[in-house]
mmCIF file of C-alpha atoms and ligand atoms in Angstrom:
data_model
loop_
_atom_site.group_PDB
_atom_site.id
_atom_site.type_symbol
_atom_site.label_atom_id
_atom_site.label_comp_id
_atom_site.label_asym_id
_atom_site.label_seq_id
_atom_site.Cartn_x
_atom_site.Cartn_y
_atom_site.Cartn_z
ATOM 1 C CA UNK A 1 22.133 -29.644 -15.322
ATOM 2 C CA UNK A 2 23.052 -26.300 -16.877
ATOM 3 C CA UNK A 3 21.405 -23.061 -17.974
ATOM 4 C CA UNK A 4 21.825 -21.530 -21.418
ATOM 5 C CA UNK A 5 20.148 -18.943 -23.602
ATOM 6 C CA UNK A 6 16.919 -20.068 -25.287
ATOM 7 C CA UNK A 7 17.217 -20.515 -29.065
ATOM 8 C CA UNK A 8 14.498 -20.398 -31.703
ATOM 9 C CA UNK A 9 15.037 -24.161 -32.089
ATOM 10 C CA UNK A 10 13.973 -24.622 -28.417
ATOM 11 C CA UNK A 11 10.574 -22.995 -28.917
ATOM 12 C CA UNK A 12 8.561 -26.151 -29.687
ATOM 13 C CA UNK A 13 9.816 -27.780 -26.465
ATOM 14 C CA UNK A 14 9.433 -24.596 -24.418
ATOM 15 C CA UNK A 15 5.877 -24.161 -25.674
ATOM 16 C CA UNK A 16 5.130 -27.765 -24.667
ATOM 17 C CA UNK A 17 6.444 -27.078 -21.145
ATOM 18 C CA UNK A 18 4.397 -23.867 -20.928
ATOM 19 C CA UNK A 19 1.211 -25.715 -21.930
ATOM 20 C CA UNK A 20 1.881 -28.459 -19.355
ATOM 21 C CA UNK A 21 2.951 -26.262 -16.472
ATOM 22 C CA UNK A 22 1.182 -22.899 -16.721
ATOM 23 C CA UNK A 23 -2.549 -22.463 -16.254
ATOM 24 C CA UNK A 24 -3.146 -19.540 -18.628
ATOM 25 C CA UNK A 25 -3.368 -20.205 -22.379
ATOM 26 C CA UNK A 26 -0.505 -18.922 -24.515
ATOM 27 C CA UNK A 27 0.226 -18.936 -28.231
ATOM 28 C CA UNK A 28 3.538 -20.330 -29.469
ATOM 29 C CA UNK A 29 4.349 -16.991 -31.144
ATOM 30 C CA UNK A 30 4.760 -15.333 -27.760
ATOM 31 C CA UNK A 31 8.195 -16.971 -27.477
ATOM 32 C CA UNK A 32 9.351 -15.481 -30.799
ATOM 33 C CA UNK A 33 8.160 -12.120 -29.471
ATOM 34 C CA UNK A 34 10.254 -12.485 -26.309
ATOM 35 C CA UNK A 35 13.350 -13.733 -28.175
ATOM 36 C CA UNK A 36 13.136 -10.811 -30.593
ATOM 37 C CA UNK A 37 12.620 -8.332 -27.744
ATOM 38 C CA UNK A 38 15.449 -9.459 -25.479
ATOM 39 C CA UNK A 39 17.426 -12.502 -26.706
ATOM 40 C CA UNK A 40 19.729 -12.708 -23.682
ATOM 41 C CA UNK A 41 16.748 -12.548 -21.301
ATOM 42 C CA UNK A 42 15.426 -15.948 -22.477
ATOM 43 C CA UNK A 43 16.788 -19.018 -20.697
ATOM 44 C CA UNK A 44 16.363 -22.776 -20.682
ATOM 45 C CA UNK A 45 17.639 -25.360 -18.223
ATOM 46 C CA UNK A 46 19.011 -28.562 -19.732
ATOM 47 C CA UNK A 47 19.767 -31.923 -18.091
ATOM 48 C CA UNK A 48 23.107 -33.649 -18.574
ATOM 49 C CA UNK A 49 21.236 -35.943 -20.995
ATOM 50 C CA UNK A 50 20.338 -32.906 -23.117
ATOM 51 C CA UNK A 51 16.638 -32.617 -22.243
ATOM 52 C CA UNK A 52 15.208 -29.099 -21.867
ATOM 53 C CA UNK A 53 13.235 -29.308 -18.597
ATOM 54 C CA UNK A 54 12.439 -25.674 -17.858
ATOM 55 C CA UNK A 55 12.526 -22.136 -19.179
ATOM 56 C CA UNK A 56 12.408 -18.513 -18.095
ATOM 57 C CA UNK A 57 11.173 -15.749 -20.402
ATOM 58 C CA UNK A 58 12.158 -12.222 -19.447
ATOM 59 C CA UNK A 59 11.179 -8.820 -20.787
ATOM 60 C CA UNK A 60 12.587 -5.306 -20.363
ATOM 61 C CA UNK A 61 9.871 -3.243 -18.663
ATOM 62 C CA UNK A 62 11.844 0.009 -18.281
ATOM 63 C CA UNK A 63 15.516 1.006 -18.456
ATOM 64 C CA UNK A 64 15.859 -0.069 -14.792
ATOM 65 C CA UNK A 65 13.368 -2.909 -14.466
ATOM 66 C CA UNK A 66 13.075 -6.379 -16.001
ATOM 67 C CA UNK A 67 9.976 -8.571 -15.834
ATOM 68 C CA UNK A 68 9.455 -12.328 -15.792
ATOM 69 C CA UNK A 69 6.263 -13.027 -17.760
ATOM 70 C CA UNK A 70 6.711 -16.818 -18.036
ATOM 71 C CA UNK A 71 8.700 -19.293 -15.966
ATOM 72 C CA UNK A 72 8.330 -23.052 -15.446
ATOM 73 C CA UNK A 73 10.117 -26.309 -14.710
ATOM 74 C CA UNK A 74 8.489 -29.651 -15.629
ATOM 75 C CA UNK A 75 7.010 -31.424 -12.568
ATOM 76 C CA UNK A 76 9.495 -34.309 -12.329
ATOM 77 C CA UNK A 77 12.456 -31.889 -12.232
ATOM 78 C CA UNK A 78 11.075 -29.483 -9.624
ATOM 79 C CA UNK A 79 12.706 -29.000 -6.196
ATOM 80 C CA UNK A 80 16.103 -29.893 -7.653
ATOM 81 C CA UNK A 81 17.459 -26.366 -8.063
ATOM 82 C CA UNK A 82 16.581 -25.826 -11.751
ATOM 83 C CA UNK A 83 14.412 -22.772 -11.062
ATOM 84 C CA UNK A 84 17.062 -21.272 -8.739
ATOM 85 C CA UNK A 85 19.766 -21.696 -11.359
ATOM 86 C CA UNK A 86 17.699 -19.955 -14.026
ATOM 87 C CA UNK A 87 16.848 -17.138 -11.617
ATOM 88 C CA UNK A 88 20.516 -16.636 -10.723
ATOM 89 C CA UNK A 89 21.495 -16.471 -14.408
ATOM 90 C CA UNK A 90 18.589 -14.108 -15.085
ATOM 91 C CA UNK A 91 19.768 -11.769 -12.311
ATOM 92 C CA UNK A 92 23.227 -11.641 -13.900
ATOM 93 C CA UNK A 93 21.798 -10.869 -17.332
ATOM 94 C CA UNK A 94 19.486 -8.227 -15.846
ATOM 95 C CA UNK A 95 22.462 -6.515 -14.204
ATOM 96 C CA UNK A 96 24.602 -6.821 -17.323
ATOM 97 C CA UNK A 97 21.900 -4.906 -19.194
ATOM 98 C CA UNK A 98 21.970 -2.127 -16.561
ATOM 99 C CA UNK A 99 18.708 -2.936 -14.748
ATOM 100 C CA UNK A 100 18.394 -3.172 -10.960
ATOM 101 C CA UNK A 101 14.910 -4.572 -10.366
ATOM 102 C CA UNK A 102 12.962 -7.651 -11.430
ATOM 103 C CA UNK A 103 9.177 -7.606 -11.264
ATOM 104 C CA UNK A 104 6.641 -10.385 -11.794
ATOM 105 C CA UNK A 105 3.036 -11.305 -11.154
ATOM 106 C CA UNK A 106 2.060 -14.663 -9.694
ATOM 107 C CA UNK A 107 -1.373 -16.136 -8.982
ATOM 108 C CA UNK A 108 -2.189 -15.601 -5.300
ATOM 109 C CA UNK A 109 -3.226 -19.281 -4.980
ATOM 110 C CA UNK A 110 0.087 -20.561 -6.422
ATOM 111 C CA UNK A 111 1.658 -21.195 -3.019
ATOM 112 C CA UNK A 112 4.667 -23.095 -4.353
ATOM 113 C CA UNK A 113 5.659 -20.330 -6.785
ATOM 114 C CA UNK A 114 5.092 -17.629 -4.140
ATOM 115 C CA UNK A 115 7.318 -19.621 -1.735
ATOM 116 C CA UNK A 116 9.942 -19.988 -4.465
ATOM 117 C CA UNK A 117 9.995 -16.255 -5.238
ATOM 118 C CA UNK A 118 10.202 -15.344 -1.530
ATOM 119 C CA UNK A 119 13.154 -17.710 -1.193
ATOM 120 C CA UNK A 120 14.733 -15.922 -4.177
ATOM 121 C CA UNK A 121 14.439 -12.554 -2.386
ATOM 122 C CA UNK A 122 11.217 -11.193 -3.922
ATOM 123 C CA UNK A 123 8.725 -9.216 -1.821
ATOM 124 C CA UNK A 124 5.007 -8.739 -2.469
ATOM 125 C CA UNK A 125 4.291 -5.086 -3.301
ATOM 126 C CA UNK A 126 0.742 -5.095 -4.695
ATOM 127 C CA UNK A 127 -2.379 -7.244 -4.841
ATOM 128 C CA UNK A 128 -4.069 -7.304 -8.277
ATOM 129 C CA UNK A 129 -7.766 -8.279 -8.330
ATOM 130 C CA UNK A 130 -9.023 -10.188 -11.398
ATOM 131 C CA UNK A 131 -5.610 -10.071 -13.043
ATOM 132 C CA UNK A 132 -6.032 -13.342 -14.954
ATOM 133 C CA UNK A 133 -8.471 -14.217 -17.749
ATOM 134 C CA UNK A 134 -10.413 -16.550 -15.456
ATOM 135 C CA UNK A 135 -10.875 -13.777 -12.868
ATOM 136 C CA UNK A 136 -8.090 -15.033 -10.597
ATOM 137 C CA UNK A 137 -6.058 -12.606 -8.493
ATOM 138 C CA UNK A 138 -2.320 -11.965 -8.658
ATOM 139 C CA UNK A 139 0.391 -10.758 -6.334
ATOM 140 C CA UNK A 140 2.997 -8.420 -7.823
ATOM 141 C CA UNK A 141 6.458 -9.163 -6.453
ATOM 142 C CA UNK A 142 9.712 -7.232 -6.852
ATOM 143 C CA UNK A 143 13.350 -8.032 -6.181
ATOM 144 C CA UNK A 144 16.324 -5.685 -6.254
ATOM 145 C CA UNK A 145 19.256 -7.306 -7.985
ATOM 146 C CA UNK A 146 22.711 -6.883 -6.542
ATOM 147 C CA UNK A 147 24.682 -4.079 -8.090
ATOM 148 C CA UNK A 148 26.287 -0.782 -7.331
ATOM 149 C CA UNK A 149 23.642 1.855 -8.058
HETATM 150 N N1 LIG B 1 6.815 -25.402 -1.866
HETATM 151 C C1 LIG B 1 7.532 -24.625 -1.028
HETATM 152 N N2 LIG B 1 8.713 -24.041 -1.378
HETATM 153 C C2 LIG B 1 9.156 -24.237 -2.636
HETATM 154 C C3 LIG B 1 8.450 -25.033 -3.567
HETATM 155 C C4 LIG B 1 7.233 -25.627 -3.130
HETATM 156 N N3 LIG B 1 6.512 -26.421 -3.957
HETATM 157 N N4 LIG B 1 9.142 -25.052 -4.723
HETATM 158 C C5 LIG B 1 10.252 -24.298 -4.530
HETATM 159 N N5 LIG B 1 10.260 -23.801 -3.271
HETATM 160 C C6 LIG B 1 11.287 -22.956 -2.651
HETATM 161 C C7 LIG B 1 12.111 -23.808 -1.701
HETATM 162 O O1 LIG B 1 12.624 -22.958 -0.690
HETATM 163 C C8 LIG B 1 13.227 -24.312 -2.597
HETATM 164 O O2 LIG B 1 14.399 -24.687 -1.900
HETATM 165 P P1 LIG B 1 14.489 -26.169 -1.237
HETATM 166 O O3 LIG B 1 14.057 -27.155 -2.288
HETATM 167 O O4 LIG B 1 15.944 -26.277 -0.879
HETATM 168 O O5 LIG B 1 13.564 -26.147 -0.049
HETATM 169 C C9 LIG B 1 13.504 -23.079 -3.431
HETATM 170 O O6 LIG B 1 12.210 -22.483 -3.653
HETATM 171 C C10 LIG B 1 14.216 -23.350 -4.742
HETATM 172 O O7 LIG B 1 13.462 -24.293 -5.494
HETATM 173 P P2 LIG B 1 13.965 -24.830 -6.925
HETATM 174 O O8 LIG B 1 14.148 -26.303 -6.873
HETATM 175 O O9 LIG B 1 15.115 -24.024 -7.420
HETATM 176 O O10 LIG B 1 12.665 -24.463 -7.831
HETATM 177 P P3 LIG B 1 12.039 -25.312 -9.022
HETATM 178 O O11 LIG B 1 13.096 -25.805 -9.953
HETATM 179 O O12 LIG B 1 11.115 -26.317 -8.482
HETATM 180 O O13 LIG B 1 11.218 -24.169 -9.813
HETATM 181 C C11 LIG B 1 9.052 -23.095 -10.120
HETATM 182 C C12 LIG B 1 10.260 -23.328 -9.165
HETATM 183 C C13 LIG B 1 9.564 -22.594 -11.464
HETATM 184 C C14 LIG B 1 8.126 -22.045 -9.503
HETATM 185 C C15 LIG B 1 8.327 -24.472 -10.275
HETATM 186 O O14 LIG B 1 7.716 -24.813 -9.051
HETATM 187 C C16 LIG B 1 7.243 -24.501 -11.360
HETATM 188 O O15 LIG B 1 7.534 -24.695 -12.547
HETATM 189 N N6 LIG B 1 5.974 -24.321 -10.948
HETATM 190 C C17 LIG B 1 4.836 -24.430 -11.910
HETATM 191 C C18 LIG B 1 4.795 -23.284 -12.869
HETATM 192 C C19 LIG B 1 4.716 -21.953 -12.137
HETATM 193 O O16 LIG B 1 3.967 -21.812 -11.166
HETATM 194 N N7 LIG B 1 5.500 -20.969 -12.622
HETATM 195 C C20 LIG B 1 5.512 -19.616 -12.062
HETATM 196 C C21 LIG B 1 4.297 -18.881 -12.517
HETATM 197 S S1 LIG B 1 4.434 -17.142 -12.167
HETATM 198 C C22 LIG B 1 5.403 -16.526 -13.426
HETATM 199 O O17 LIG B 1 5.626 -17.170 -14.410
HETATM 200 C C23 LIG B 1 5.935 -15.140 -13.266
#
């Protein structure tokens, strides 16, 4: 399994994974938006057989802070380190672009994702009522990436 930058040719597969794995509704065009905004902040994880089984879409929030709007691994490849590998590569790319923080919002009921982010060094900093379209609440989490400043 390896991580590489997401290409426009990956979007159909990435969109399929997003529809399967994420509970909000997204349009396919959102991935073109992210690729145009920050090409090196878009990642996919690929099996040795060449199947794309997960993705991470990042965005530059400020000059010092990146965000992770969308992130998923297909169910049968979870708990095998794919998410960790994408997060590690994303940290490197965040630092290479001069940013020191990564911020994200996760549904408060999504215990597995909250556990994953805590394991990755994120801390909850804010509770956001009715953050999602269905009225669900979110937790905002932040991680400081390693670096000098
Ligand atoms: N329960 C408890 N801890 C977990 C779980 C879980 N279900 N999943 C991961 N962890 C923790 C564990 O400590 C794990 O290490 P271990 O397996 O050695 O115990 C560690 O995180 C690393 O797990 P990985 O295998 O690297 O993570 P994975 O490849 O499964 O990806 C992800 C994690 C992306 C959150 C995956 O569970 C997923 O796709 N979930 C559904 C979609 C989703 O919720 N995405 C995030 C939405 S929020 C957002 O996009 C900003």
